[in-house]
Short mmCIF file of C-alpha atoms and ligand atoms in Angstrom, two decimals:
data_model
loop_
_atom_site.label_atom_id
_atom_site.label_comp_id
_atom_site.label_asym_id
_atom_site.label_seq_id
_atom_site.Cartn_x
_atom_site.Cartn_y
_atom_site.Cartn_z
CA MET A 7 115.61 83.02 94.35
CA GLU A 8 117.16 82.58 90.91
CA LYS A 9 115.72 84.65 88.13
CA THR A 10 116.05 81.89 85.55
CA THR A 11 112.54 80.45 85.72
CA THR A 12 110.77 80.35 82.35
CA ILE A 13 107.63 82.48 82.54
CA GLY A 14 104.97 82.39 79.83
CA PHE A 15 102.17 84.94 79.43
CA ILE A 16 98.94 83.93 77.72
CA GLY A 17 97.50 87.22 76.45
CA ALA A 18 99.92 89.97 75.35
CA GLY A 19 97.75 93.00 76.24
CA ASN A 20 98.15 95.85 78.74
CA MET A 21 98.72 93.83 81.91
CA ALA A 22 101.14 91.42 80.24
CA TYR A 23 103.04 94.47 78.93
CA ALA A 24 103.24 95.97 82.44
CA LEU A 25 104.37 92.72 84.07
CA ILE A 26 106.95 91.89 81.39
CA SER A 27 108.41 95.44 81.67
CA GLY A 28 108.59 95.03 85.45
CA LEU A 29 110.23 91.61 85.23
CA ILE A 30 112.89 92.76 82.78
CA ASP A 31 113.57 95.92 84.83
CA GLY A 32 113.81 93.67 87.91
CA GLY A 33 116.55 91.48 86.42
CA PHE A 34 114.67 88.63 84.70
CA SER A 35 116.23 87.81 81.35
CA ALA A 36 114.13 88.38 78.20
CA GLN A 37 115.30 84.90 77.13
CA ASN A 38 113.22 83.36 79.92
CA ILE A 39 110.03 85.27 79.16
CA LYS A 40 107.58 84.19 76.47
CA VAL A 41 104.15 85.35 75.38
CA SER A 42 101.29 83.99 73.29
CA ASP A 43 98.29 85.79 71.80
CA LYS A 44 95.88 85.46 68.89
CA ASN A 45 96.81 88.94 67.63
CA ALA A 46 99.86 88.63 65.32
CA THR A 47 100.43 92.42 65.14
CA LEU A 48 100.54 92.64 68.94
CA LEU A 49 103.00 89.74 69.12
CA SER A 50 105.34 91.50 66.63
CA GLN A 51 105.09 94.60 68.81
CA ARG A 52 106.05 92.61 71.93
CA GLU A 53 109.08 91.19 70.07
CA ILE A 54 110.13 94.78 69.30
CA ASP A 55 109.32 95.98 72.86
CA PHE A 56 111.22 93.29 74.73
CA GLY A 57 113.08 90.94 72.36
CA ILE A 58 111.08 87.99 73.79
CA GLU A 59 109.91 84.84 72.03
CA THR A 60 106.26 84.90 70.94
CA PHE A 61 103.76 82.20 70.04
CA SER A 62 100.40 82.13 68.26
CA ASP A 63 99.71 78.75 69.88
CA ASN A 64 99.07 78.81 73.65
CA THR A 65 99.87 75.14 74.16
CA GLN A 66 103.23 75.44 72.42
CA LEU A 67 104.12 78.28 74.81
CA ALA A 68 102.81 76.45 77.87
CA ASN A 69 104.84 73.34 77.12
CA GLN A 70 108.05 75.39 77.43
CA CYS A 71 107.26 77.27 80.67
CA GLU A 72 107.51 76.57 84.41
CA VAL A 73 105.10 79.40 85.24
CA ILE A 74 102.11 80.46 83.15
CA VAL A 75 100.43 83.82 83.70
CA PHE A 76 96.85 84.07 82.48
CA ALA A 77 96.37 87.64 81.20
CA VAL A 78 93.32 87.24 78.95
CA LYS A 79 89.83 88.67 79.40
CA PRO A 80 87.51 86.68 81.71
CA GLN A 81 85.21 85.42 78.92
CA ILE A 82 88.19 83.77 77.12
CA LEU A 83 89.63 81.98 80.16
CA ALA A 84 87.61 78.76 80.15
CA THR A 85 88.49 78.12 76.49
CA VAL A 86 92.20 78.78 77.13
CA CYS A 87 92.24 76.40 80.12
CA LYS A 88 90.44 73.61 78.29
CA GLU A 89 92.84 74.02 75.35
CA LEU A 90 95.81 73.60 77.74
CA GLN A 91 94.23 70.73 79.63
CA ALA A 92 94.15 68.63 76.49
CA HIS A 93 97.79 69.24 75.53
CA ILE A 94 99.99 69.95 78.56
CA ILE A 95 101.87 67.11 80.16
CA HIS A 96 103.78 68.91 82.96
CA LYS A 97 102.04 70.91 85.72
CA PRO A 98 103.36 74.49 85.69
CA LEU A 99 102.47 77.03 88.35
CA ILE A 100 99.47 79.04 87.14
CA ILE A 101 99.18 82.71 88.09
CA SER A 102 95.82 84.12 87.01
CA ILE A 103 95.20 87.86 87.05
CA VAL A 104 91.84 87.41 85.33
CA ALA A 105 89.17 89.38 87.19
CA GLY A 106 86.44 87.30 88.81
CA ALA A 107 87.65 83.83 87.76
CA LYS A 108 87.89 81.57 90.82
CA SER A 109 90.89 79.31 91.43
CA THR A 110 88.50 76.39 91.87
CA SER A 111 87.02 77.01 88.39
CA ILE A 112 90.51 77.23 86.90
CA ALA A 113 91.52 73.99 88.64
CA HIS A 114 88.35 72.36 87.36
CA TRP A 115 88.96 73.49 83.74
CA LEU A 116 92.65 72.56 83.79
CA GLY A 117 92.63 69.49 85.97
CA TRP A 118 95.89 70.73 87.64
CA ALA A 119 96.75 71.87 91.09
CA PRO A 120 99.15 74.81 91.77
CA ILE A 121 97.19 78.01 91.19
CA VAL A 122 97.70 81.57 92.43
CA ARG A 123 94.87 83.99 91.81
CA ALA A 124 95.77 87.67 91.92
CA MET A 125 94.01 91.01 91.61
CA PRO A 126 96.34 93.80 90.45
CA ASN A 127 95.17 97.35 89.72
CA THR A 128 95.79 99.78 86.85
CA PRO A 129 98.71 101.73 88.43
CA ALA A 130 100.62 98.47 87.79
CA LEU A 131 101.01 99.93 84.29
CA LEU A 132 103.33 102.53 85.90
CA GLY A 133 105.01 100.11 88.28
CA MET A 134 102.87 101.51 91.13
CA GLY A 135 100.36 98.69 91.43
CA ALA A 136 98.75 97.24 94.54
CA THR A 137 98.03 93.52 94.20
CA GLY A 138 96.23 91.06 96.45
CA MET A 139 96.89 87.35 95.87
CA MET A 140 95.87 83.96 97.21
CA ALA A 141 97.39 80.53 96.64
CA ASN A 142 95.67 77.17 96.72
CA GLU A 143 97.18 74.46 98.91
CA ALA A 144 99.14 72.90 96.04
CA VAL A 145 101.38 75.98 95.68
CA SER A 146 104.81 75.40 97.31
CA ALA A 147 106.71 77.91 99.46
CA GLU A 148 109.23 78.34 96.62
CA GLN A 149 106.44 79.01 94.13
CA LYS A 150 105.05 81.63 96.51
CA VAL A 151 108.40 83.44 96.55
CA LEU A 152 108.51 83.33 92.76
CA THR A 153 104.96 84.73 92.60
CA GLU A 154 106.02 87.61 94.88
CA GLN A 155 108.89 88.37 92.49
CA ILE A 156 106.61 88.33 89.44
CA LEU A 157 103.71 90.37 90.87
CA GLY A 158 106.03 92.53 92.97
CA SER A 159 107.71 93.66 89.75
CA VAL A 160 104.83 96.11 89.13
CA GLY A 161 104.29 97.43 92.67
CA LYS A 162 103.45 96.07 96.10
CA CYS A 163 101.76 92.72 96.60
CA PHE A 164 100.09 91.10 99.61
CA TRP A 165 98.86 87.55 100.36
CA VAL A 166 95.27 87.24 101.51
CA ALA A 167 93.78 84.30 103.38
CA ASN A 168 91.19 83.02 100.96
CA GLU A 169 89.30 83.53 97.73
CA GLN A 170 86.58 85.71 99.27
CA MET A 171 89.26 88.15 100.43
CA LEU A 172 90.08 88.79 96.78
CA ASP A 173 86.62 90.32 96.43
CA ALA A 174 87.57 92.61 99.34
CA VAL A 175 90.83 93.45 97.51
CA THR A 176 88.78 94.21 94.40
CA ALA A 177 86.56 96.58 96.41
CA LEU A 178 89.60 98.31 97.93
CA SER A 179 92.59 98.49 95.59
CA GLY A 180 91.13 96.91 92.43
CA SER A 181 88.46 99.58 92.00
CA GLY A 182 90.26 102.02 94.32
CA PRO A 183 92.12 104.08 91.71
CA ALA A 184 88.74 105.27 90.39
CA TYR A 185 87.71 106.46 93.88
CA PHE A 186 90.79 108.68 93.98
CA PHE A 187 90.16 109.88 90.40
CA LEU A 188 86.66 110.88 91.54
CA MET A 189 88.11 112.83 94.48
CA ILE A 190 90.68 114.53 92.21
CA GLU A 191 87.88 115.43 89.76
CA ALA A 192 85.59 116.82 92.49
CA MET A 193 88.38 118.89 94.07
CA ALA A 194 89.44 120.28 90.68
CA HIS A 195 85.83 121.23 89.81
CA THR A 196 85.39 123.02 93.12
CA GLY A 197 88.75 124.78 92.72
CA THR A 198 87.50 126.07 89.36
CA ALA A 199 84.17 127.11 90.93
CA LEU A 200 86.14 129.04 93.56
CA GLY A 201 87.80 131.03 90.74
CA LEU A 202 90.99 129.13 89.83
CA ASN A 203 91.96 128.57 86.25
CA GLU A 204 90.76 125.05 85.20
CA GLU A 205 94.22 123.66 84.39
CA THR A 206 95.75 125.06 87.57
CA ALA A 207 92.93 123.57 89.66
CA LYS A 208 93.44 120.17 87.99
CA GLN A 209 97.22 120.19 88.51
CA LEU A 210 96.91 121.33 92.14
CA SER A 211 94.42 118.55 92.77
CA ILE A 212 96.59 115.82 91.17
CA GLN A 213 99.77 117.00 92.89
CA THR A 214 98.00 117.13 96.26
CA ALA A 215 96.79 113.52 95.87
CA LEU A 216 100.30 112.42 94.89
CA GLY A 217 101.97 114.32 97.74
CA ALA A 218 99.48 113.07 100.34
CA SER A 219 99.95 109.44 99.18
CA MET A 220 103.71 109.78 99.34
CA MET A 221 103.52 111.28 102.83
CA ALA A 222 101.21 108.49 104.00
CA ASP A 223 103.63 105.96 102.52
CA GLN A 224 106.86 107.44 103.86
CA SER A 225 105.80 108.79 107.25
CA GLU A 226 106.03 106.78 110.48
CA GLY A 227 102.67 108.15 111.61
CA SER A 228 99.26 106.70 110.73
CA PRO A 229 96.98 108.54 108.25
CA TYR A 230 94.96 109.63 111.32
CA GLN A 231 98.08 111.15 112.94
CA LEU A 232 99.07 112.87 109.70
CA ARG A 233 95.59 114.35 109.42
CA ALA A 234 95.62 115.50 113.05
CA LYS A 235 98.97 117.21 112.45
CA VAL A 236 97.63 119.36 109.60
CA THR A 237 94.28 120.14 111.27
CA SER A 238 94.77 123.21 113.47
CA LYS A 239 92.00 124.20 115.84
CA ASN A 240 89.47 126.48 114.12
CA GLY A 241 91.55 126.43 110.94
CA THR A 242 90.56 125.86 107.31
CA THR A 243 91.30 122.10 107.28
CA GLN A 244 89.17 121.57 110.39
CA ALA A 245 86.28 123.40 108.71
CA ALA A 246 86.48 121.09 105.69
CA ILE A 247 86.96 117.85 107.68
CA GLU A 248 83.99 118.72 109.92
CA SER A 249 81.88 119.29 106.83
CA PHE A 250 82.89 115.83 105.50
CA GLN A 251 82.17 114.21 108.86
CA ASN A 252 78.82 115.93 109.29
CA GLN A 253 77.82 114.20 106.07
CA ASP A 254 79.05 110.84 107.37
CA PHE A 255 82.01 110.55 104.99
CA GLU A 256 83.15 107.17 106.41
CA ALA A 257 79.69 105.68 105.88
CA VAL A 258 79.63 106.97 102.29
CA VAL A 259 82.98 105.23 101.61
CA ALA A 260 81.86 102.05 103.39
CA ARG A 261 78.63 101.86 101.35
CA ALA A 262 80.52 102.37 98.08
CA MET A 263 83.08 99.65 98.89
CA ARG A 264 80.37 97.22 100.01
CA SER A 265 78.63 97.76 96.64
CA ALA A 266 81.89 96.94 94.84
CA PHE A 267 82.38 93.85 97.06
CA ASP A 268 78.83 92.60 96.38
CA ARG A 269 79.26 93.19 92.65
CA ALA A 270 82.61 91.29 92.61
CA GLN A 271 80.94 88.33 94.32
CA LYS A 272 78.08 88.37 91.82
CA ILE A 273 80.45 88.52 88.81
CA GLY A 274 82.46 85.60 90.25
CA PHE A 275 79.25 83.62 90.68
CA GLU A 276 78.14 84.36 87.10
CA LEU A 277 81.55 83.30 85.68
CA ASP A 278 81.43 80.14 87.77
CA ASN A 279 78.13 79.15 86.23
CA GLU A 280 79.10 79.76 82.59
N1 NAP B 29 94.04 96.29 83.20
C1 NAP B 29 94.01 96.22 84.53
O1 NAP B 29 94.30 97.14 85.27
C2 NAP B 29 93.65 94.95 85.22
C3 NAP B 29 93.59 94.91 86.62
C4 NAP B 29 93.28 93.69 87.23
C5 NAP B 29 93.04 92.57 86.48
N2 NAP B 29 93.08 92.67 85.12
C6 NAP B 29 92.79 91.47 84.34
O2 NAP B 29 93.88 91.18 83.48
C7 NAP B 29 93.39 90.52 82.33
C8 NAP B 29 94.05 91.13 81.12
O3 NAP B 29 93.69 92.51 81.06
P1 NAP B 29 94.33 93.46 79.95
O4 NAP B 29 93.89 94.82 80.29
O5 NAP B 29 95.76 93.15 79.77
O6 NAP B 29 93.51 92.91 78.64
P2 NAP B 29 93.86 93.11 77.10
O7 NAP B 29 94.75 94.28 76.91
O8 NAP B 29 92.58 93.00 76.35
O9 NAP B 29 94.76 91.80 76.77
C9 NAP B 29 94.23 90.53 76.58
C10 NAP B 29 94.88 89.93 75.33
O10 NAP B 29 94.48 88.57 75.19
C11 NAP B 29 94.29 88.31 73.79
N3 NAP B 29 93.54 87.09 73.56
C12 NAP B 29 92.21 86.93 73.23
N4 NAP B 29 91.93 85.62 73.07
C13 NAP B 29 93.08 84.94 73.32
C14 NAP B 29 93.40 83.56 73.32
N5 NAP B 29 92.47 82.59 73.07
N6 NAP B 29 94.66 83.20 73.59
C15 NAP B 29 95.62 84.12 73.86
N7 NAP B 29 95.36 85.45 73.87
C16 NAP B 29 94.11 85.85 73.61
C17 NAP B 29 93.59 89.55 73.35
O11 NAP B 29 93.56 89.66 71.93
P3 NAP B 29 92.29 90.44 71.25
O12 NAP B 29 92.33 91.83 71.79
O13 NAP B 29 92.60 90.33 69.80
O14 NAP B 29 91.07 89.69 71.69
C18 NAP B 29 94.45 90.63 74.02
O15 NAP B 29 95.58 90.95 73.23
C19 NAP B 29 91.87 90.65 82.34
O16 NAP B 29 91.28 89.41 82.69
C20 NAP B 29 91.59 91.65 83.42
O17 NAP B 29 90.41 91.32 84.12
C21 NAP B 29 93.37 93.81 84.48
#
């Protein structure tokens, strides 16, 4: 796939910054990337950051782009779409990373067809994101490949079957970084309670999470096999794992993720009825 498609970002904030960095690092030319925002200071900053063209008018940007990425906050999205609907003649591919906003609502506000809805997560800011995405039936195979290039520029991305699965993605990887932060926090606190210096406990906890993730990523074995390998009979790890399991660790995780899933559905419903 050629990297000459013109890609326009509406909203120049954190996620746009991450994606534009990823695209430029991945070989897309700054000449083909554009961004619009209402914040003039931020736009000047993006010109300095990337040498890209910036716009204060979303429709002017949209008229020059083959792909438009919506990177504004959810409460702004309907206004942005209606603004475009009145002024855009061509039908660019829309990639929306806006949390909770359904592709059907976007299609309704815009009156256009090809829409990808995606849910990235915050490690995207470091190029380590995990993104779930779904396409409506108007998105072509070529547009899907292009979407993979754009969202894959900040980490790994995966297609899911339908809109509801994006709520599952939200409950898993969207909110997931916070679950691991909680685990890191709890382990560091306990390390301190067991007598370690606070900073040492924190660093050991962070490095352990990082090392375990990298092992899970790079090893041929499943997480279960990796765990079995480090759990010797009557050893320290077995004592800790048994304690987790006696308190129904899997059920605790399942309940937490179901709460996130239910909340994502409710937020989507509320946005839909705005
Ligand atoms: N951050 C994440 O990890 C993450 C993960 C998944 C999904 N998302 C989604 O990604 C979207 C963007 O998040 P973000 O963290 O990048 O937000 P952000 O940093 O607040 O960026 C949004 C930008 O849009 C600007 N804006 C406001 N009204 C506008 C308009 N009418 N036209 C053009 N630009 C306008 C904002 O300007 P002002 O600040 O002046 O209003 C701001 O600069 C959100 O919908 C969020 O749900 C984020």
